[in-house]
């Protein structure tokens, strides 16, 4: 039956493997952008001292974080569906980093949920540690994993660590911008300070990272970094970052948020540019070499892409429902 | 490696470190056991949530507002726990069983990706609306959100069980050599997704989740009714749970009986392990089995067991009507699963299944006489039975998964071959230990949260707890220093 519907020996379109590479990277980008600001909220939460402010931050985080986190699973399972050998090698080679990441995500997710279950100061403090610790550790480990993936370096090497730190910094930028767009002016202007510092750290970190990779030619990525497209992406990031700090200073928080969100998106684009056409440099696996057979890929395309569009549509609905300012009571009516 | 010894992976000289294979298997088994508790909580609770939400929105009946608010809180905590324990599950396919993912990727990747895209997103997005959006969406949208959360939970189960059913009865693929490795290539999607096992597994699992949650709801309700007597809301909940049990518990037994025949058709070795059937000949059906000596616990064989058996009914069941049919015995195979675990797990599940039928009938009888909330004995029994649905659900899964050993993909890939070749014993043992510590903390915390919610509810209903300082009880161990 399916034979007549789906081609068995040829991809639906000749470039379907490349389209899937782009789709996997898109899911990764969605994750870094969306859960990134969740991590930022978690880290900035540590700077709040009053219960009212803390609850405001938690209220902003509450309705959306779980849906954001699903992009990680979407990324992982799409990678598995299209490029199983890359999925298995990547995780097998980074066992401890990957397990560390899931623990960080576990504490980050449980902290806020458990906090509200009990009215006890010590209990709330433990939950806060879990929330803040998990929110800081998760992007660090995820970034280190990505650095090892792209540059074929050791865990405790400069490129891996810098990628980790970069992801932490960019999460703080988007977290600060997201919260600023939803908070009252006093809090927003404080967040502006953190956001600006984090932006400068992020831009500096990225330049240092790329310089160190070019210097050592880690993972053979030097050439790709010097390519016009990659240079353009870096230039665009710098422009967006600086524009963001200006917008923040002017109090144009929604515009700041828009420019802040482009930073992690551009970072994902950069990762894709550095990888392609290989998918996992240390194994030499390429997009074409690791992709599943035509029938399998055609199937996940036909069944999966319409669903992905539907998902994007109800994400829009979710963010529409929970738009506008927030306070400790949550999103008002 | 010796077959059928439980701890065969432990190198006697190196007891401190487990082999990567044993540690990975233990870790996978342990983490999924915890995950499945929360996942099936979502699956089983979803219909209750939909019903309570709908009633609450439509009728303004205080009873349903109360029940909705309580069980939505339970659902929310369970959901978060399901999420945070679910991510490690997908990761372990790569960190611990990369060969499995590489070999089976074409077959399992699609369903897992559909699970994320069709189910997890749906559930997570609309749970956000259900928990935080009461005032921000219209009533209809709100009720619809509860329905979509439930659809998401049931779809998760659907897609993940497609994967598991394929591992039991793989179809729709051929083995091909790619980049110097033998991998499964998808040849027929409908055969690969709708394997013979899939319908059996889905029905049995969904029904098991309904049973487990009905027992939980019944237990909590019974406790509150016992404390308060006249709470109308909780009397309603108790009655509802009993009615659901009256339907689901007998269905499970009838279905399970037919399911066993299907297992014997498709996985005769597992069926033999379920019945500890060694010689290939006619099989008796052991309705009840007790160990007559300690050995029988680890090595159940007819001579070590006191059984209540129906002679040759095993043959009759396995063949669907022939008392003299031969049932393949374990001696035919070179390597067998740990028979004791499979045999006793199966007995535990079936035994509990009959206990649930009895509890349901008893409750039905009391309801019929209008005495459901007056019988202290029944209320206490239901409180005691509240965790047992989960016990049956877990032991059933142990039958399925341990009974499949030594295969991870039946007849195609051995578990030992699926394990990572780069994983060291130290790494594997370390992560296993971390999962044990953290998940014990997690389950403990979940139980405490349930306790606090019940105490809150009792307080709201005006019951004075004997100890006034409820909030100052011992803190649960929080296993984090993150
Ligand atoms: C509340 C839980 C519960 C209850 C009361 C029962 N089961 Fe069950 N059983 C499960 C929960 C379960 C499960 C959800 O754990 C399993 C594991 C895989 C599956 O599809 O369902 C299972 C699997 C399972 C299998 C298949 C094992 C395999 O796939 O290899 C059989 C033959 C039975 N069951 C038979 C029964 C019988 C005869 C029961 C009689 C009362 C019974 N089950 C009650
Ligand atoms: C939810 C209920 C489940 C439970 C309680 C469960 C339990 C277990 C246990 C105890 C083992 C270890 C068996 C042994 O090594 O002796 C195991 C192994 C495994 N299971 Fe499951 N399982 C469940 C569902 C699933 C599902 C849905 C999948 C796949 C999608 C799956 C995939 C595997 C894999 C890959 C292994 C490791 C290889 C092996 O040891 O066979 N399991 N499971
Ligand atoms: C090896 C097997 C499994 C894997 C890899 C796995 C993976 C996952 C993941 C990644 C999540 C988190 C999704 C989120 O963020 O919302 C999750 C949640 C969930 N899983 Fe599993 N899972 C497995 C077994 C099962 C089984 C056997 C069932 C049920 C039959 C199940 C049902 C669910 C449900 C209903 C959820 C939603 C969360 C919740 O409601 O608690 N899973 N799973």
mmCIF file of N, CA and C and ligand atoms in Angstrom, chain B residues 21-22 24-26 28-30 32-37 89 93 97 100 108 112 159-165 167-168 201 205 338 341 393-398 401-409 415 418, ligand 2:
data_model
loop_
_atom_site.group_PDB
_atom_site.id
_atom_site.type_symbol
_atom_site.label_atom_id
_atom_site.label_comp_id
_atom_site.label_asym_id
_atom_site.label_seq_id
_atom_site.Cartn_x
_atom_site.Cartn_y
_atom_site.Cartn_z
ATOM 1 N N UNK B 21 27.666 -3.411 30.608
ATOM 2 C CA UNK B 21 26.394 -3.985 30.189
ATOM 3 C C UNK B 21 25.423 -4.099 31.360
ATOM 4 N N UNK B 22 25.897 -4.676 32.453
ATOM 5 C CA UNK B 22 24.976 -4.862 33.575
ATOM 6 C C UNK B 22 24.518 -3.516 34.121
ATOM 7 N N UNK B 24 24.299 -0.700 32.564
ATOM 8 C CA UNK B 24 23.376 -0.049 31.637
ATOM 9 C C UNK B 24 21.992 -0.661 31.721
ATOM 10 N N UNK B 25 21.956 -1.983 31.831
ATOM 11 C CA UNK B 25 20.650 -2.634 31.912
ATOM 12 C C UNK B 25 19.946 -2.267 33.198
ATOM 13 N N UNK B 26 20.702 -2.293 34.285
ATOM 14 C CA UNK B 26 20.084 -1.939 35.559
ATOM 15 C C UNK B 26 19.612 -0.490 35.526
ATOM 16 N N UNK B 28 18.782 1.330 32.890
ATOM 17 C CA UNK B 28 17.609 1.492 32.025
ATOM 18 C C UNK B 28 16.362 0.968 32.734
ATOM 19 N N UNK B 29 16.489 -0.224 33.315
ATOM 20 C CA UNK B 29 15.338 -0.817 34.002
ATOM 21 C C UNK B 29 14.863 0.061 35.156
ATOM 22 N N UNK B 30 15.796 0.572 35.906
ATOM 23 C CA UNK B 30 15.429 1.399 37.063
ATOM 24 C C UNK B 30 14.814 2.719 36.628
ATOM 25 N N UNK B 32 13.395 3.517 33.812
ATOM 26 C CA UNK B 32 12.093 3.436 33.154
ATOM 27 C C UNK B 32 11.016 3.004 34.140
ATOM 28 N N UNK B 33 11.406 2.260 35.153
ATOM 29 C CA UNK B 33 10.405 1.889 36.159
ATOM 30 C C UNK B 33 9.853 3.136 36.836
ATOM 31 N N UNK B 34 10.740 4.089 37.108
ATOM 32 C CA UNK B 34 10.268 5.318 37.734
ATOM 33 C C UNK B 34 9.481 6.152 36.713
ATOM 34 N N UNK B 35 10.026 6.232 35.498
ATOM 35 C CA UNK B 35 9.331 7.027 34.478
ATOM 36 C C UNK B 35 7.912 6.527 34.252
ATOM 37 N N UNK B 36 7.781 5.214 34.168
ATOM 38 C CA UNK B 36 6.485 4.665 33.775
ATOM 39 C C UNK B 36 5.426 4.929 34.846
ATOM 40 N N UNK B 37 5.872 5.064 36.090
ATOM 41 C CA UNK B 37 4.899 5.380 37.139
ATOM 42 C C UNK B 37 4.236 6.722 36.832
ATOM 43 N N UNK B 89 15.320 8.933 29.458
ATOM 44 C CA UNK B 89 15.019 7.714 28.703
ATOM 45 C C UNK B 89 15.517 7.844 27.267
ATOM 46 N N UNK B 93 19.107 5.804 25.086
ATOM 47 C CA UNK B 93 19.223 5.066 23.825
ATOM 48 C C UNK B 93 20.570 5.359 23.164
ATOM 49 N N UNK B 97 22.940 2.547 24.981
ATOM 50 C CA UNK B 97 22.638 1.520 23.973
ATOM 51 C C UNK B 97 22.776 2.074 22.555
ATOM 52 N N UNK B 100 22.111 -0.213 19.621
ATOM 53 C CA UNK B 100 20.679 -0.415 19.398
ATOM 54 C C UNK B 100 20.120 0.716 18.534
ATOM 55 N N UNK B 108 12.897 2.861 14.814
ATOM 56 C CA UNK B 108 12.392 3.470 16.055
ATOM 57 C C UNK B 108 12.435 4.994 16.012
ATOM 58 N N UNK B 112 9.571 7.696 17.577
ATOM 59 C CA UNK B 112 9.993 8.556 18.694
ATOM 60 C C UNK B 112 9.870 10.027 18.314
ATOM 61 N N UNK B 159 2.804 5.980 20.592
ATOM 62 C CA UNK B 159 4.038 5.969 19.791
ATOM 63 C C UNK B 159 5.152 5.200 20.471
ATOM 64 N N UNK B 160 5.250 5.329 21.796
ATOM 65 C CA UNK B 160 6.352 4.623 22.457
ATOM 66 C C UNK B 160 6.098 3.116 22.428
ATOM 67 N N UNK B 161 4.837 2.737 22.503
ATOM 68 C CA UNK B 161 4.556 1.300 22.471
ATOM 69 C C UNK B 161 4.731 0.732 21.072
ATOM 70 N N UNK B 162 4.600 1.557 20.049
ATOM 71 C CA UNK B 162 4.949 1.078 18.705
ATOM 72 C C UNK B 162 6.410 0.639 18.699
ATOM 73 N N UNK B 163 7.237 1.431 19.361
ATOM 74 C CA UNK B 163 8.656 1.070 19.419
ATOM 75 C C UNK B 163 8.833 -0.226 20.193
ATOM 76 N N UNK B 164 8.231 -0.285 21.363
ATOM 77 C CA UNK B 164 8.442 -1.473 22.177
ATOM 78 C C UNK B 164 7.839 -2.717 21.526
ATOM 79 N N UNK B 165 6.673 -2.579 20.943
ATOM 80 C CA UNK B 165 6.056 -3.734 20.300
ATOM 81 C C UNK B 165 6.925 -4.217 19.143
ATOM 82 N N UNK B 167 10.112 -4.084 19.090
ATOM 83 C CA UNK B 167 11.229 -4.824 19.681
ATOM 84 C C UNK B 167 10.824 -6.247 20.065
ATOM 85 N N UNK B 168 9.551 -6.439 20.369
ATOM 86 C CA UNK B 168 9.080 -7.790 20.734
ATOM 87 C C UNK B 168 8.816 -8.630 19.490
ATOM 88 N N UNK B 201 -0.559 -4.730 23.261
ATOM 89 C CA UNK B 201 0.178 -3.969 24.241
ATOM 90 C C UNK B 201 -0.534 -2.656 24.560
ATOM 91 N N UNK B 205 -1.892 -1.872 28.201
ATOM 92 C CA UNK B 205 -1.189 -0.809 28.931
ATOM 93 C C UNK B 205 -2.133 0.337 29.323
ATOM 94 N N UNK B 338 16.370 -14.631 32.812
ATOM 95 C CA UNK B 338 16.316 -15.011 34.227
ATOM 96 C C UNK B 338 14.911 -15.508 34.553
ATOM 97 N N UNK B 341 12.767 -14.293 37.759
ATOM 98 C CA UNK B 341 12.182 -12.957 37.740
ATOM 99 C C UNK B 341 10.911 -12.935 36.903
ATOM 100 N N UNK B 393 1.456 -3.093 37.399
ATOM 101 C CA UNK B 393 1.913 -2.514 36.134
ATOM 102 C C UNK B 393 3.418 -2.728 35.954
ATOM 103 N N UNK B 394 4.163 -2.539 37.024
ATOM 104 C CA UNK B 394 5.609 -2.731 36.909
ATOM 105 C C UNK B 394 5.964 -4.197 36.706
ATOM 106 N N UNK B 395 5.340 -5.069 37.485
ATOM 107 C CA UNK B 395 5.702 -6.482 37.331
ATOM 108 C C UNK B 395 5.319 -6.969 35.932
ATOM 109 N N UNK B 396 4.210 -6.477 35.410
ATOM 110 C CA UNK B 396 3.849 -6.845 34.045
ATOM 111 C C UNK B 396 4.927 -6.444 33.056
ATOM 112 N N UNK B 397 5.465 -5.245 33.259
ATOM 113 C CA UNK B 397 6.539 -4.817 32.361
ATOM 114 C C UNK B 397 7.796 -5.653 32.551
ATOM 115 N N UNK B 398 8.046 -6.099 33.774
ATOM 116 C CA UNK B 398 9.230 -6.948 33.954
ATOM 117 C C UNK B 398 9.062 -8.252 33.196
ATOM 118 N N UNK B 401 9.792 -7.299 29.498
ATOM 119 C CA UNK B 401 11.151 -6.870 29.138
ATOM 120 C C UNK B 401 12.211 -7.884 29.541
ATOM 121 N N UNK B 402 12.083 -8.403 30.739
ATOM 122 C CA UNK B 402 13.091 -9.370 31.164
ATOM 123 C C UNK B 402 12.863 -10.692 30.437
ATOM 124 N N UNK B 403 11.590 -10.997 30.172
ATOM 125 C CA UNK B 403 11.280 -12.214 29.438
ATOM 126 C C UNK B 403 11.820 -12.202 28.015
ATOM 127 N N UNK B 404 12.112 -11.041 27.482
ATOM 128 C CA UNK B 404 12.635 -10.957 26.122
ATOM 129 C C UNK B 404 14.131 -11.240 26.070
ATOM 130 N N UNK B 405 14.813 -11.163 27.215
ATOM 131 C CA UNK B 405 16.254 -11.378 27.240
ATOM 132 C C UNK B 405 16.561 -12.784 26.718
ATOM 133 N N UNK B 406 17.688 -13.041 26.113
ATOM 134 C CA UNK B 406 18.832 -12.144 25.926
ATOM 135 C C UNK B 406 18.702 -11.186 24.747
ATOM 136 N N UNK B 407 17.509 -11.045 24.227
ATOM 137 C CA UNK B 407 17.364 -10.195 23.055
ATOM 138 C C UNK B 407 16.906 -8.796 23.452
ATOM 139 N N UNK B 408 17.396 -7.796 22.769
ATOM 140 C CA UNK B 408 16.784 -6.482 22.907
ATOM 141 C C UNK B 408 15.797 -6.291 21.755
ATOM 142 N N UNK B 409 16.190 -6.755 20.551
ATOM 143 C CA UNK B 409 15.216 -6.877 19.460
ATOM 144 C C UNK B 409 15.069 -8.373 19.228
ATOM 145 N N UNK B 415 21.045 -8.032 23.675
ATOM 146 C CA UNK B 415 21.251 -6.887 24.550
ATOM 147 C C UNK B 415 22.733 -6.566 24.693
ATOM 148 N N UNK B 418 24.067 -4.490 22.071
ATOM 149 C CA UNK B 418 23.479 -3.161 21.920
ATOM 150 C C UNK B 418 24.198 -2.123 22.759
HETATM 151 C C1 LIG C 2 7.325 1.234 30.808
HETATM 152 C C2 LIG C 2 7.525 0.149 31.004
HETATM 153 C C3 LIG C 2 8.836 -0.527 30.833
HETATM 154 C C4 LIG C 2 9.489 -1.143 31.837
HETATM 155 C C5 LIG C 2 9.093 -1.238 33.293
HETATM 156 C C6 LIG C 2 10.676 -1.675 31.262
HETATM 157 C C7 LIG C 2 11.592 -2.390 31.977
HETATM 158 C C8 LIG C 2 12.776 -2.797 31.486
HETATM 159 C C9 LIG C 2 13.720 -3.565 32.222
HETATM 160 C C10 LIG C 2 13.565 -4.050 33.652
HETATM 161 C C11 LIG C 2 14.779 -3.771 31.412
HETATM 162 C C12 LIG C 2 16.026 -4.534 31.747
HETATM 163 C C13 LIG C 2 15.877 -5.953 31.311
HETATM 164 C C14 LIG C 2 17.106 -6.738 31.601
HETATM 165 O O1 LIG C 2 18.175 -6.256 31.308
HETATM 166 O O2 LIG C 2 16.980 -7.855 32.114
HETATM 167 C C15 LIG C 2 14.489 -3.120 30.171
HETATM 168 C C16 LIG C 2 15.329 -3.118 29.102
HETATM 169 C C17 LIG C 2 15.095 -2.358 27.978
HETATM 170 N N1 LIG C 2 13.906 -1.831 27.560
HETATM 171 FE FE1 LIG C 2 12.268 -1.736 28.661
HETATM 172 N N2 LIG C 2 10.724 -1.358 29.943
HETATM 173 C C18 LIG C 2 9.618 -0.642 29.630
HETATM 174 C C19 LIG C 2 9.284 -0.101 28.406
HETATM 175 C C20 LIG C 2 10.167 0.031 27.368
HETATM 176 C C21 LIG C 2 9.894 0.753 26.161
HETATM 177 C C22 LIG C 2 8.604 1.475 25.850
HETATM 178 C C23 LIG C 2 11.010 0.644 25.382
HETATM 179 C C24 LIG C 2 11.307 1.157 24.035
HETATM 180 C C25 LIG C 2 10.792 2.055 23.457
HETATM 181 C C26 LIG C 2 11.965 -0.140 26.110
HETATM 182 C C27 LIG C 2 13.234 -0.437 25.677
HETATM 183 C C28 LIG C 2 14.137 -1.150 26.389
HETATM 184 C C29 LIG C 2 15.541 -1.254 26.044
HETATM 185 C C30 LIG C 2 16.212 -0.662 24.836
HETATM 186 C C31 LIG C 2 16.148 -2.006 27.052
HETATM 187 C C32 LIG C 2 17.608 -2.285 27.206
HETATM 188 C C33 LIG C 2 18.052 -3.535 26.643
HETATM 189 C C34 LIG C 2 17.648 -4.687 27.449
HETATM 190 O O3 LIG C 2 18.091 -4.837 28.596
HETATM 191 O O4 LIG C 2 16.859 -5.461 26.915
HETATM 192 N N3 LIG C 2 11.413 -0.503 27.296
HETATM 193 N N4 LIG C 2 13.257 -2.533 30.227
#
